[in-house]
Short mmCIF file of C-alpha atoms in Angstrom, two decimals:
data_model
loop_
_atom_site.label_atom_id
_atom_site.label_comp_id
_atom_site.label_asym_id
_atom_site.label_seq_id
_atom_site.Cartn_x
_atom_site.Cartn_y
_atom_site.Cartn_z
CA MET A 1 -12.81 -11.81 -22.88
CA SER A 2 -11.07 -14.41 -24.96
CA PRO A 3 -7.27 -14.42 -24.65
CA THR A 4 -7.08 -14.42 -28.49
CA LEU A 5 -8.27 -10.81 -28.51
CA PRO A 6 -5.65 -8.66 -26.74
CA GLU A 7 -6.10 -5.22 -25.26
CA TYR A 8 -5.47 -2.60 -27.94
CA PHE A 9 -4.21 -0.02 -25.43
CA PRO A 10 -1.60 -1.07 -22.84
CA PHE A 11 -3.51 0.42 -19.90
CA THR A 12 -7.09 0.27 -21.24
CA ILE A 13 -7.69 3.99 -21.87
CA GLN A 14 -7.15 5.59 -25.27
CA LEU A 15 -3.85 7.44 -25.51
CA ALA A 16 -3.14 9.67 -28.49
CA ALA A 17 0.43 9.56 -29.80
CA ARG A 18 0.78 13.32 -29.33
CA ALA A 19 -0.29 13.04 -25.69
CA GLN A 20 2.01 10.08 -25.11
CA LYS A 21 4.94 12.18 -26.25
CA GLN A 22 3.82 15.28 -24.35
CA PHE A 23 3.52 13.48 -21.02
CA GLY A 24 6.36 10.99 -21.46
CA VAL A 25 4.10 7.95 -21.27
CA GLN A 26 6.87 5.53 -22.29
CA ASP A 27 8.80 6.52 -19.16
CA LEU A 28 5.72 5.83 -17.03
CA LEU A 29 5.26 2.27 -18.25
CA PRO A 30 6.76 -0.66 -16.32
CA LYS A 31 10.13 -1.91 -17.44
CA SER A 32 10.25 -4.97 -19.64
CA GLY A 33 9.49 -8.12 -17.68
CA SER A 34 7.90 -6.27 -14.77
CA ALA A 35 4.37 -5.25 -13.99
CA TYR A 36 2.48 -3.06 -11.60
CA PRO A 37 -1.16 -2.25 -10.87
CA THR A 38 -2.92 -0.09 -13.44
CA ILE A 39 -3.83 2.46 -10.77
CA LEU A 40 -0.13 3.18 -10.31
CA PHE A 41 0.16 3.97 -14.01
CA TYR A 42 -2.85 6.31 -13.74
CA ARG A 43 -1.26 8.04 -10.75
CA ARG A 44 1.96 8.53 -12.65
CA LEU A 45 0.11 9.78 -15.69
CA ALA A 46 -2.03 12.16 -13.63
CA THR A 47 1.12 13.52 -11.97
CA ALA A 48 2.84 14.02 -15.34
CA MET A 49 -0.25 15.80 -16.68
CA ALA A 50 -0.52 18.03 -13.60
CA LYS A 51 3.01 19.32 -14.20
CA LYS A 52 2.04 20.55 -17.66
CA THR A 53 -1.57 21.56 -17.09
CA THR A 54 -3.18 24.60 -15.51
CA ALA A 55 -3.82 24.04 -11.81
CA GLY A 56 -7.28 22.64 -11.13
CA THR A 57 -7.90 21.38 -14.67
CA ALA A 58 -5.78 18.21 -14.77
CA ALA A 59 -7.21 14.73 -14.52
CA THR A 60 -6.91 12.66 -11.37
CA ALA A 61 -5.89 9.02 -11.11
CA ALA A 62 -9.37 8.10 -9.89
CA GLN A 63 -11.00 9.71 -12.95
CA LEU A 64 -8.67 7.85 -15.31
CA ASN A 65 -9.41 4.63 -13.46
CA LEU A 66 -13.17 5.24 -13.68
CA TYR A 67 -12.90 5.74 -17.42
CA ALA A 68 -10.89 2.54 -17.74
CA SER A 69 -13.71 0.70 -15.94
CA LEU A 70 -16.28 2.24 -18.29
CA LEU A 71 -14.27 1.16 -21.33
CA LYS A 72 -13.88 -2.38 -20.03
CA ILE A 73 -17.65 -2.66 -19.62
CA TYR A 74 -18.29 -1.22 -23.09
CA ARG A 75 -15.79 -3.61 -24.66
CA HIS A 76 -17.36 -6.51 -22.81
CA LEU A 77 -20.80 -5.65 -24.21
CA ILE A 78 -19.48 -5.32 -27.76
CA ASP A 79 -17.37 -8.47 -27.61
CA GLU A 80 -20.13 -10.55 -26.05
CA LEU A 81 -22.46 -9.54 -28.86
CA THR A 82 -19.90 -10.30 -31.54
CA GLY A 83 -18.46 -13.54 -30.16
CA THR A 84 -15.20 -11.82 -29.20
CA GLY A 85 -14.66 -10.68 -32.75
CA GLN A 86 -15.21 -14.05 -34.41
CA LYS A 87 -18.53 -12.95 -35.92
CA PRO A 88 -18.02 -10.06 -38.37
CA LEU A 89 -20.89 -8.08 -36.83
CA LEU A 90 -19.17 -4.70 -36.93
CA SER A 91 -17.77 -5.28 -40.43
CA ASP A 92 -21.21 -6.36 -41.65
CA ALA A 93 -22.80 -3.29 -40.04
CA LEU A 94 -20.30 -1.10 -41.88
CA GLN A 95 -21.06 -2.87 -45.15
CA ARG A 96 -24.81 -2.30 -44.66
CA SER A 97 -24.15 1.42 -44.26
CA GLY A 98 -22.61 1.49 -47.74
CA ILE A 99 -18.96 1.55 -46.69
CA LYS A 100 -16.77 -1.41 -47.63
CA ALA A 101 -14.98 -2.99 -44.67
CA ASN A 102 -11.97 -3.65 -46.92
CA GLY A 103 -12.32 -0.47 -48.95
CA GLU A 104 -9.86 2.35 -49.39
CA ALA A 105 -11.59 4.67 -46.88
CA THR A 106 -11.67 2.05 -44.14
CA THR A 107 -8.10 0.91 -44.74
CA ARG A 108 -6.84 4.49 -44.69
CA THR A 109 -8.75 5.15 -41.46
CA PHE A 110 -7.33 2.05 -39.82
CA THR A 111 -3.79 3.05 -40.78
CA ALA A 112 -4.27 6.61 -39.51
CA PHE A 113 -5.85 5.38 -36.28
CA MET A 114 -2.93 3.08 -35.51
CA GLU A 115 -0.54 5.96 -36.20
CA HIS A 116 -2.37 8.51 -34.06
CA PHE A 117 -3.40 6.01 -31.34
CA PRO A 118 -0.60 3.40 -31.29
CA ALA A 119 -1.47 -0.14 -30.28
CA GLY A 120 0.06 -1.76 -27.25
CA SER A 121 -0.05 -5.21 -28.84
CA ASP A 122 0.81 -6.82 -32.16
CA LEU A 123 -2.37 -6.95 -34.24
CA ALA A 124 -0.62 -8.95 -36.96
CA THR A 125 -1.13 -12.09 -34.88
CA LEU A 126 -4.92 -11.78 -35.27
CA ASP A 127 -6.96 -13.01 -38.22
CA GLN A 128 -8.68 -10.47 -40.47
CA ASN A 129 -12.06 -10.68 -38.74
CA CYS A 130 -10.55 -10.04 -35.30
CA GLN A 131 -8.36 -7.20 -36.58
CA GLN A 132 -11.31 -5.44 -38.19
CA HIS A 133 -13.46 -6.02 -35.12
CA LEU A 134 -10.82 -4.62 -32.78
CA LEU A 135 -10.18 -1.50 -34.87
CA LEU A 136 -13.85 -0.76 -35.54
CA ARG A 137 -14.63 -1.25 -31.87
CA GLU A 138 -11.93 1.24 -30.83
CA LEU A 139 -13.03 3.77 -33.47
CA LEU A 140 -16.58 3.51 -32.12
CA LEU A 141 -15.45 3.99 -28.53
CA LEU A 142 -13.13 6.88 -29.42
CA ASP A 143 -16.00 8.72 -31.11
CA LEU A 144 -18.23 7.98 -28.12
CA ALA A 145 -15.55 9.52 -25.89
CA ALA A 146 -15.66 12.69 -27.99
CA LYS A 147 -19.32 13.05 -27.01
CA ASN A 148 -18.73 12.42 -23.32
CA LYS A 149 -18.42 15.74 -21.46
CA ALA A 150 -17.30 13.93 -18.31
CA LEU A 151 -13.97 13.23 -20.02
CA ASP A 152 -13.09 16.91 -20.49
CA PRO A 153 -10.46 16.92 -17.68
CA PHE A 154 -8.29 14.58 -19.76
CA ARG A 155 -9.55 15.32 -23.27
CA VAL A 156 -5.95 15.81 -24.36
CA LEU A 157 -5.33 12.09 -24.02
CA LEU A 158 -8.03 11.09 -26.50
CA ASP A 159 -8.27 14.10 -28.77
CA ASP A 160 -9.49 12.71 -32.12
CA ARG A 161 -9.43 15.92 -34.16
CA GLU A 162 -6.08 15.19 -35.79
CA LEU A 163 -7.27 11.73 -36.78
CA ALA A 164 -10.48 13.18 -38.23
CA SER A 165 -8.44 15.67 -40.30
CA VAL A 166 -6.46 12.97 -42.13
CA ALA A 167 -8.99 10.13 -42.53
CA PRO A 168 -12.77 9.68 -42.95
CA TYR A 169 -12.95 8.37 -39.40
CA ARG A 170 -16.19 10.11 -38.45
CA ARG A 171 -17.97 9.01 -41.63
CA ILE A 172 -17.08 5.40 -40.86
CA VAL A 173 -18.32 5.70 -37.27
CA ARG A 174 -21.59 7.34 -38.39
CA GLY A 175 -22.15 4.47 -40.77
CA LEU A 176 -21.59 2.00 -37.98
CA GLU A 177 -23.96 3.88 -35.68
CA ARG A 178 -26.76 3.96 -38.26
CA SER A 179 -26.57 0.22 -38.82
CA LEU A 180 -26.17 -0.74 -35.18
CA ALA A 181 -29.09 1.47 -34.15
CA LYS A 182 -31.33 -1.03 -35.94
CA GLY A 183 -29.93 -4.03 -34.07
CA PRO A 184 -29.00 -6.48 -32.89
CA VAL A 185 -30.22 -6.21 -29.30
CA VAL A 186 -27.90 -6.93 -26.41
CA PRO A 187 -29.87 -9.83 -24.89
CA SER A 188 -28.94 -9.26 -21.27
CA ILE A 189 -29.92 -5.58 -21.37
CA GLY A 190 -32.75 -5.44 -23.88
CA MET A 191 -31.32 -2.51 -25.84
CA THR A 192 -29.57 -2.23 -29.15
CA LEU A 193 -25.81 -1.91 -28.84
CA MET A 194 -25.89 1.83 -29.61
CA GLU A 195 -28.66 2.42 -27.05
CA ALA A 196 -26.65 0.55 -24.44
CA LEU A 197 -23.45 2.49 -25.14
CA GLN A 198 -25.26 5.84 -24.97
CA ALA A 199 -27.47 5.10 -21.94
CA PRO A 200 -24.86 5.90 -19.22
CA LEU A 201 -23.98 9.19 -20.93
CA ALA A 202 -27.64 10.16 -21.07
CA ALA A 203 -28.09 9.28 -17.39
CA ALA A 204 -25.13 11.41 -16.19
CA PRO A 205 -23.71 13.59 -19.01
CA ASP A 206 -21.13 15.39 -16.86
CA SER A 207 -20.07 12.72 -14.39
CA LEU A 208 -18.03 9.56 -14.89
CA ALA A 209 -19.00 8.44 -11.40
CA GLY A 210 -22.65 8.99 -12.30
CA GLN A 211 -22.29 6.99 -15.50
CA LEU A 212 -20.76 4.06 -13.67
CA ALA A 213 -23.32 4.34 -10.87
CA PHE A 214 -26.01 3.96 -13.54
CA ILE A 215 -24.27 0.84 -14.86
CA ARG A 216 -23.93 -0.60 -11.37
CA GLU A 217 -27.61 -0.03 -10.64
CA GLN A 218 -29.01 -1.11 -14.00
CA TRP A 219 -26.60 -3.77 -15.29
CA ALA A 220 -25.11 -5.40 -12.20
CA ALA A 221 -27.01 -8.64 -12.79
CA VAL A 222 -25.58 -9.13 -16.28
CA LEU A 223 -21.94 -8.12 -15.83
CA PRO A 224 -19.30 -10.75 -14.98
CA PRO A 225 -18.05 -10.80 -11.37
CA GLU A 226 -14.56 -9.59 -12.29
CA LEU A 227 -15.95 -6.42 -13.91
CA LEU A 228 -18.22 -5.74 -10.93
CA GLU A 229 -15.22 -6.19 -8.64
CA GLU A 230 -13.21 -3.69 -10.70
CA LEU A 231 -16.14 -1.30 -10.60
CA LEU A 232 -16.35 -1.46 -6.81
CA THR A 233 -12.59 -0.93 -6.57
CA ALA A 234 -12.84 2.10 -8.88
CA PHE A 235 -15.41 3.68 -6.55
CA ASP A 236 -13.21 2.89 -3.53
CA ILE A 237 -10.28 4.66 -5.18
CA LEU A 238 -12.49 7.64 -6.00
CA ASP A 239 -13.72 7.79 -2.42
CA GLU A 240 -10.17 7.66 -1.11
CA GLU A 241 -9.07 10.42 -3.47
CA GLN A 242 -11.96 12.70 -2.56
CA ARG A 243 -11.67 12.17 1.17
CA GLN A 244 -10.96 15.38 3.03
CA TRP A 245 -7.82 15.15 5.12
CA SER A 246 -7.41 17.28 8.22
CA ASP A 247 -4.27 19.33 8.75
CA GLY A 248 -4.37 18.79 12.48
CA GLY A 249 -6.59 18.08 15.41
CA ALA A 250 -8.50 15.00 16.42
CA GLY A 251 -11.05 13.49 14.09
CA PRO A 252 -13.81 10.95 14.59
CA SER A 253 -12.62 7.41 15.21
CA GLU A 254 -14.49 4.17 14.93
CA VAL A 255 -14.17 2.40 18.26
CA LEU A 256 -14.51 -1.36 18.05
CA SER A 257 -16.55 -2.87 20.87
CA PHE A 258 -15.50 -6.32 22.02
CA GLY A 259 -17.45 -8.79 24.06
CA GLY A 260 -16.11 -10.97 26.84
CA PRO A 261 -15.86 -10.54 30.60
CA HIS A 262 -12.26 -9.43 30.88
CA ALA A 263 -11.55 -6.06 29.30
CA ALA A 264 -13.56 -3.54 27.36
CA ASP A 265 -10.58 -1.57 26.15
CA GLY A 266 -9.03 -4.28 23.97
CA SER A 267 -5.77 -4.09 25.92
CA MET A 268 -3.05 -6.70 26.02
CA ASP A 269 -1.45 -7.28 29.38
CA HIS A 270 1.63 -9.48 29.24
CA LEU A 271 3.14 -9.98 32.65
CA SER A 272 5.10 -13.14 32.00
CA GLY A 273 6.39 -15.37 29.24
CA ALA A 274 2.79 -16.58 28.90
CA ALA A 275 0.52 -14.13 27.10
CA HIS A 276 -2.50 -12.62 28.83
CA TYR A 277 -4.69 -11.48 25.96
CA HIS A 278 -7.62 -9.42 27.17
CA GLY A 279 -10.54 -8.13 25.18
CA ALA A 280 -10.30 -10.33 22.10
CA GLY A 281 -13.91 -11.47 22.22
CA HIS A 282 -16.42 -11.61 19.39
CA HIS A 283 -17.29 -8.37 17.63
CA ALA A 284 -20.61 -8.34 15.83
CA GLY A 285 -19.11 -6.67 12.78
CA TYR A 286 -16.82 -9.59 11.96
CA ASP A 287 -17.64 -13.07 10.78
CA GLN A 288 -14.50 -14.63 12.23
CA PRO A 289 -14.60 -14.03 16.00
CA GLU A 290 -11.53 -14.29 18.18
CA TYR A 291 -12.04 -15.53 21.70
CA GLU A 292 -10.01 -15.00 24.84
CA ALA A 293 -7.30 -17.60 25.29
CA PHE A 294 -4.99 -16.76 28.15
CA SER A 295 -3.43 -18.53 31.09
CA ALA A 296 -4.25 -17.80 34.70
CA ASP A 297 -2.31 -15.01 36.38
CA ALA A 298 0.47 -16.08 38.70
CA ASP A 299 -0.12 -14.81 42.24
CA TRP A 300 2.56 -12.11 41.99
CA MET A 301 1.32 -10.51 38.76
CA SER A 302 -1.52 -8.48 40.19
CA ASN A 303 0.75 -7.09 42.90
CA VAL A 304 3.55 -5.71 40.74
CA VAL A 305 4.63 -2.15 41.54
CA MET A 306 6.86 -1.07 38.68
CA MET A 307 9.38 1.70 38.16
CA ALA A 308 10.08 2.69 34.53
CA LYS A 309 13.56 3.89 33.58
CA MET A 310 14.93 5.10 30.25
CA THR A 311 18.05 2.98 30.64
CA HIS A 312 20.68 5.31 29.19
CA VAL A 313 19.18 8.34 30.95
CA TRP A 314 19.11 6.45 34.26
CA LEU A 315 22.75 5.41 33.93
CA ASP A 316 23.72 9.01 33.19
CA GLN A 317 21.82 10.19 36.27
CA LEU A 318 23.50 7.56 38.41
CA SER A 319 26.89 8.73 37.10
CA ARG A 320 26.14 12.28 38.17
CA TRP A 321 24.82 11.24 41.59
CA HIS A 322 27.71 8.93 42.42
CA GLY A 323 30.45 11.02 40.85
CA TYR A 324 31.95 8.36 38.56
CA PRO A 325 31.02 6.86 35.15
CA ILE A 326 28.25 4.27 35.22
CA THR A 327 27.59 3.09 31.66
CA ARG A 328 26.96 -0.65 32.00
CA LEU A 329 24.11 -2.51 33.66
CA ASP A 330 26.49 -4.48 35.87
CA GLN A 331 27.81 -1.15 37.20
CA VAL A 332 24.46 -0.12 38.73
CA PRO A 333 25.21 0.19 42.47
CA ASP A 334 23.48 -2.19 44.86
CA ALA A 335 22.47 0.87 46.84
CA GLU A 336 20.17 1.95 44.00
CA LEU A 337 18.47 -1.43 43.91
CA ASP A 338 18.14 -1.32 47.71
CA ARG A 339 16.51 2.10 47.38
CA LEU A 340 13.92 0.79 44.89
CA ALA A 341 13.13 -2.21 47.11
CA THR A 342 12.76 0.06 50.16
CA TRP A 343 10.29 2.21 48.26
CA GLY A 344 8.18 -0.88 47.55
CA PHE A 345 8.96 -1.45 43.88
CA THR A 346 8.82 -5.08 42.73
CA GLY A 347 9.39 -4.44 39.02
CA LEU A 348 12.02 -2.43 37.13
CA TRP A 349 11.13 -1.64 33.53
CA LEU A 350 14.29 -0.87 31.56
CA ILE A 351 13.34 1.00 28.38
CA GLY A 352 15.95 0.73 25.65
CA LEU A 353 17.60 -2.57 26.53
CA TRP A 354 17.87 -3.93 23.01
CA GLU A 355 20.38 -3.19 20.26
CA ARG A 356 18.97 -0.22 18.39
CA SER A 357 19.08 0.54 14.68
CA GLY A 358 21.88 2.91 13.75
CA ALA A 359 19.66 4.32 11.01
CA SER A 360 17.28 5.72 13.62
CA ARG A 361 20.02 7.73 15.27
CA ARG A 362 21.29 8.98 11.91
CA ILE A 363 17.80 10.17 10.93
CA LYS A 364 17.62 12.21 14.12
CA GLU A 365 21.06 13.66 13.51
CA LEU A 366 20.10 14.67 9.97
CA CYS A 367 16.98 16.32 11.37
CA GLY A 368 19.13 18.58 13.55
CA ASN A 369 19.50 16.66 16.80
CA PRO A 370 23.17 15.59 16.96
CA GLU A 371 22.99 14.39 20.58
CA ALA A 372 19.95 12.16 20.06
CA HIS A 373 20.04 8.43 20.67
CA ALA A 374 18.33 5.97 18.33
CA SER A 375 14.70 5.20 19.20
CA ALA A 376 14.24 2.41 21.73
CA TYR A 377 11.54 1.05 19.39
CA SER A 378 13.58 1.03 16.20
CA LEU A 379 15.59 -2.12 16.81
CA PHE A 380 18.44 -3.81 15.03
CA ASP A 381 18.09 -7.05 16.99
CA TYR A 382 16.78 -8.54 20.24
CA THR A 383 20.16 -8.71 21.91
CA ILE A 384 21.09 -6.64 24.96
CA ALA A 385 22.79 -3.50 23.66
CA ASP A 386 26.58 -3.71 23.56
CA ASP A 387 27.00 -0.24 25.06
CA LEU A 388 25.03 -1.45 28.11
CA GLY A 389 27.46 -4.35 28.58
CA GLY A 390 25.56 -6.95 26.59
CA GLU A 391 23.82 -9.99 28.05
CA PRO A 392 26.45 -10.73 30.76
CA ALA A 393 25.97 -7.27 32.29
CA PHE A 394 22.19 -7.63 32.06
CA LEU A 395 22.20 -11.03 33.79
CA ASN A 396 24.36 -9.58 36.54
CA LEU A 397 21.80 -6.82 37.19
CA LYS A 398 18.91 -9.28 36.91
CA GLN A 399 20.40 -11.55 39.57
CA ARG A 400 21.12 -8.69 41.98
CA ALA A 401 17.66 -7.19 41.48
CA TRP A 402 15.90 -10.52 42.09
CA LYS A 403 17.72 -10.92 45.42
CA ARG A 404 15.78 -7.83 46.45
CA GLY A 405 12.46 -9.10 45.09
CA ILE A 406 12.61 -6.97 41.94
CA ARG A 407 11.75 -8.50 38.57
CA LEU A 408 13.11 -6.87 35.44
CA ALA A 409 10.79 -5.82 32.60
CA SER A 410 11.51 -5.03 28.96
CA ASP A 411 9.77 -3.98 25.76
CA MET A 412 8.85 -6.16 22.82
CA VAL A 413 7.84 -4.55 19.52
CA PRO A 414 5.76 -7.17 17.67
CA ASN A 415 4.86 -5.38 14.46
CA HIS A 416 8.10 -3.84 13.19
CA THR A 417 11.87 -3.65 13.31
CA GLY A 418 14.19 -0.76 12.51
CA ILE A 419 14.63 0.09 8.83
CA TYR A 420 18.20 -1.13 9.24
CA SER A 421 17.90 -4.37 11.18
CA ARG A 422 19.13 -7.93 11.10
CA TRP A 423 15.80 -9.15 9.73
CA VAL A 424 15.73 -6.50 6.99
CA LEU A 425 19.21 -7.58 5.93
CA GLU A 426 18.72 -11.34 6.22
CA HIS A 427 15.01 -11.69 5.42
CA PRO A 428 13.80 -8.68 3.38
CA ASP A 429 10.82 -10.72 2.14
CA TRP A 430 9.37 -10.72 5.66
CA PHE A 431 8.14 -7.13 5.37
CA VAL A 432 5.09 -5.47 3.79
CA GLN A 433 6.40 -4.14 0.49
CA THR A 434 5.99 -3.51 -3.21
CA ASP A 435 8.38 -3.48 -6.15
CA TYR A 436 7.38 0.09 -7.02
CA ALA A 437 6.90 3.33 -5.13
CA PRO A 438 3.21 3.52 -4.12
CA PHE A 439 2.99 7.21 -5.05
CA PRO A 440 4.44 8.57 -8.30
CA THR A 441 5.88 11.69 -6.69
CA TYR A 442 8.05 9.76 -4.25
CA GLN A 443 11.77 10.40 -4.60
CA PHE A 444 14.69 8.83 -2.73
CA ASN A 445 17.71 11.10 -3.01
CA GLY A 446 18.77 11.29 0.64
CA GLU A 447 21.65 9.74 2.52
CA ASP A 448 22.17 5.99 2.53
CA LEU A 449 21.22 4.91 6.08
CA SER A 450 22.59 1.40 5.74
CA HIS A 451 25.78 0.27 7.49
CA ASP A 452 26.10 -2.71 5.14
CA PRO A 453 27.73 -1.99 1.74
CA ALA A 454 25.58 -4.70 0.12
CA VAL A 455 22.39 -2.75 0.81
CA THR A 456 21.24 0.85 0.34
CA ILE A 457 18.42 2.17 2.53
CA GLN A 458 16.86 5.58 1.88
CA VAL A 459 13.94 7.41 3.45
CA GLU A 460 11.60 9.24 1.04
CA ASP A 461 12.53 12.88 0.40
CA GLY A 462 9.18 14.17 1.67
CA TYR A 463 10.15 13.15 5.20
CA TRP A 464 13.18 15.41 5.21
CA ASN A 465 11.35 18.50 3.92
CA LYS A 466 8.23 17.77 6.01
CA GLN A 467 5.99 17.60 2.96
CA ASP A 468 4.91 13.98 3.33
CA ALA A 469 4.51 11.26 5.94
CA ALA A 470 6.53 9.04 3.55
CA VAL A 471 4.89 5.65 4.02
CA VAL A 472 7.73 3.58 2.51
CA PHE A 473 11.51 3.53 2.38
CA ARG A 474 13.61 2.22 -0.51
CA MET A 475 15.93 -0.75 -0.16
CA ILE A 476 18.37 -1.48 -3.01
CA ASP A 477 19.89 -4.94 -2.59
CA ARG A 478 23.13 -5.40 -4.52
CA ARG A 479 23.15 -9.11 -3.70
CA ASP A 480 20.30 -9.82 -6.13
CA GLY A 481 19.87 -6.46 -7.89
CA ARG A 482 16.35 -6.04 -6.52
CA THR A 483 14.79 -2.78 -5.39
CA ARG A 484 12.05 -2.92 -2.77
CA TYR A 485 9.77 -0.29 -1.28
CA ILE A 486 9.12 -1.42 2.29
CA TYR A 487 6.35 0.09 4.36
CA HIS A 488 7.13 1.79 7.64
CA GLY A 489 5.56 0.51 10.83
CA ASN A 490 2.20 1.97 11.75
CA ASP A 491 -0.32 1.21 14.49
CA GLY A 492 -3.15 3.15 12.87
CA THR A 493 -3.22 5.97 15.42
CA SER A 494 -0.85 8.40 13.73
CA ILE A 495 1.53 8.79 10.80
CA PRO A 496 4.09 6.06 10.01
CA TRP A 497 7.22 5.75 12.12
CA ASN A 498 9.90 6.57 9.60
CA ASP A 499 12.71 4.64 11.26
CA THR A 500 10.80 1.33 11.23
CA ALA A 501 9.90 -1.50 8.81
CA GLN A 502 6.49 -3.22 8.98
CA LEU A 503 6.48 -7.01 9.33
CA ASN A 504 4.13 -9.03 7.11
CA TYR A 505 2.09 -11.32 9.37
CA LEU A 506 0.59 -13.16 6.42
CA ILE A 507 3.89 -15.06 6.19
CA PRO A 508 3.87 -18.11 8.52
CA GLN A 509 7.63 -17.92 9.08
CA VAL A 510 7.25 -14.33 10.33
CA ARG A 511 4.58 -15.37 12.82
CA GLU A 512 6.66 -18.26 14.10
CA THR A 513 9.83 -16.18 14.36
CA VAL A 514 8.04 -13.46 16.31
CA ILE A 515 6.62 -16.10 18.68
CA GLN A 516 10.10 -17.48 19.27
CA THR A 517 11.42 -13.93 19.79
CA ILE A 518 8.71 -13.28 22.39
CA LEU A 519 9.76 -16.46 24.21
CA HIS A 520 13.40 -15.32 24.03
CA VAL A 521 12.45 -11.98 25.59
CA ALA A 522 10.32 -13.72 28.23
CA ARG A 523 13.25 -15.90 29.27
CA LEU A 524 15.31 -12.78 29.91
CA THR A 525 12.64 -10.65 31.58
CA PRO A 526 9.56 -12.13 33.30
CA ILE A 527 7.61 -8.94 32.64
CA ILE A 528 7.08 -7.82 29.02
CA ARG A 529 5.54 -4.59 27.87
CA PHE A 530 4.27 -4.98 24.30
CA ASP A 531 4.58 -1.82 22.24
CA ALA A 532 1.49 -1.22 20.07
CA ALA A 533 0.07 -4.48 21.37
CA MET A 534 -3.13 -4.27 19.33
CA THR A 535 -1.07 -4.83 16.19
CA LEU A 536 -1.00 -8.53 17.08
CA ALA A 537 -4.79 -8.82 16.77
CA LYS A 538 -5.95 -10.26 13.44
CA LYS A 539 -8.74 -7.73 13.00
CA HIS A 540 -6.55 -4.74 13.75
CA TYR A 541 -3.84 -5.99 11.41
CA GLN A 542 -6.38 -6.60 8.65
CA ARG A 543 -7.89 -3.15 9.10
CA LEU A 544 -4.48 -1.51 8.78
CA TRP A 545 -2.87 -3.49 5.98
CA PHE A 546 -5.44 -5.62 4.18
CA PRO A 547 -8.81 -3.87 4.66
CA GLN A 548 -11.97 -5.52 3.43
CA ARG A 549 -13.87 -3.54 0.84
#
């Protein structure tokens, strides 16, 4: 569509003034200077309608989006036939029906239409031909909507009865229909314009999805790629909305099969600073295969016998056994290391070495667990925790353990940090995020979990009352006045981890920084256990965060 002919309605679908007031549409629109996807507006509108409509009768966001797609296709057909309003086809058709395009009846109808269905753009910038074309086109489409039973769930939005009571709107549309029924023919479809507009309704009178399926089957070859893309997206949104979600229990899972001689389970085994990436061979379902690329195992790797210890729990146990406080890593008695070596252990995996996010602990406290520690996988930074004695205490333990043939192991979390972390504070752009809440019902009224006065961090209210998995948290940055909605970490196997922030691996600086962090961890501990290791694989990351349609 030519840029000289703007959208009449701000979000494509017709919106009666009465309905706009009833559902507070002005409050649902983006603030001046900002923008967000149209589907978010439809979600907000559907939510506003649901609050004031009998249960089970309100429109859904997917239905509104389907109708928007239908209108875009209709407008494309009309505008293509009329040279985007430059040819006075609709005005001429009205004239042939015996109604003057500049007459009193038409002018009064135009004025009433703009009052009852306010424009989202300034029509005064258009020449007379384009103005008449735009208004006649919208009158035609509004009347067509009145005949479309599939629109009944949101009829209130485009109710034309009030308009018909104050202006000869229907007489003008009938005149247009009579003239256009005689021609011209839409060349790409082989029907008159009126036949083309009515064909989807005849094919599926009660179903918007059916009407658009008809268009996709019959007109795909003649629609521009951008409209076909929008149509496919509209069906994807409908499918997502209609999907049945389980309230518990295991469901079917698609298991990716990978080629290659090393591992069928797609595991990652990192036993040194060098990565051993197993099972990343070609998968027939992808056109960009990833092949194994790993170094040879050192001779000791296959012989590791490892003991796992929750570090703070272990230190507390040692305190009880030895009868005095043991809180730092350099306070671990040599006798305990001797015991592990005697038992044949050659690796000691210390879970919870790194400085944890204080927000994680506070979330647990607010959920009724005042003695809980922050999660070992919700990190503030990759520095040895201060309460364990920091790096000097760690190096002391590392040296003493190695004298006994014991290598230390630690965790590395490649896909996320804590919601309150050094990277969130210093590099908030590094995370998967939007400038708007992804769901219109999301509210953020809980406690500020940030320890920095320059930043507010809040978990979505649904997490606290157990009504929602709450896929994002809100970050208000007073340094630049920006509000972000950052996605929680997720490995695709369960609900989001609500004390984490998901890194965006599409950003080269993020990838490089994570690589350097892995090397930092490897220099401290020769054995690394990667948490949610599959999140490093391109295909897994794409499936989770940027799925192909």
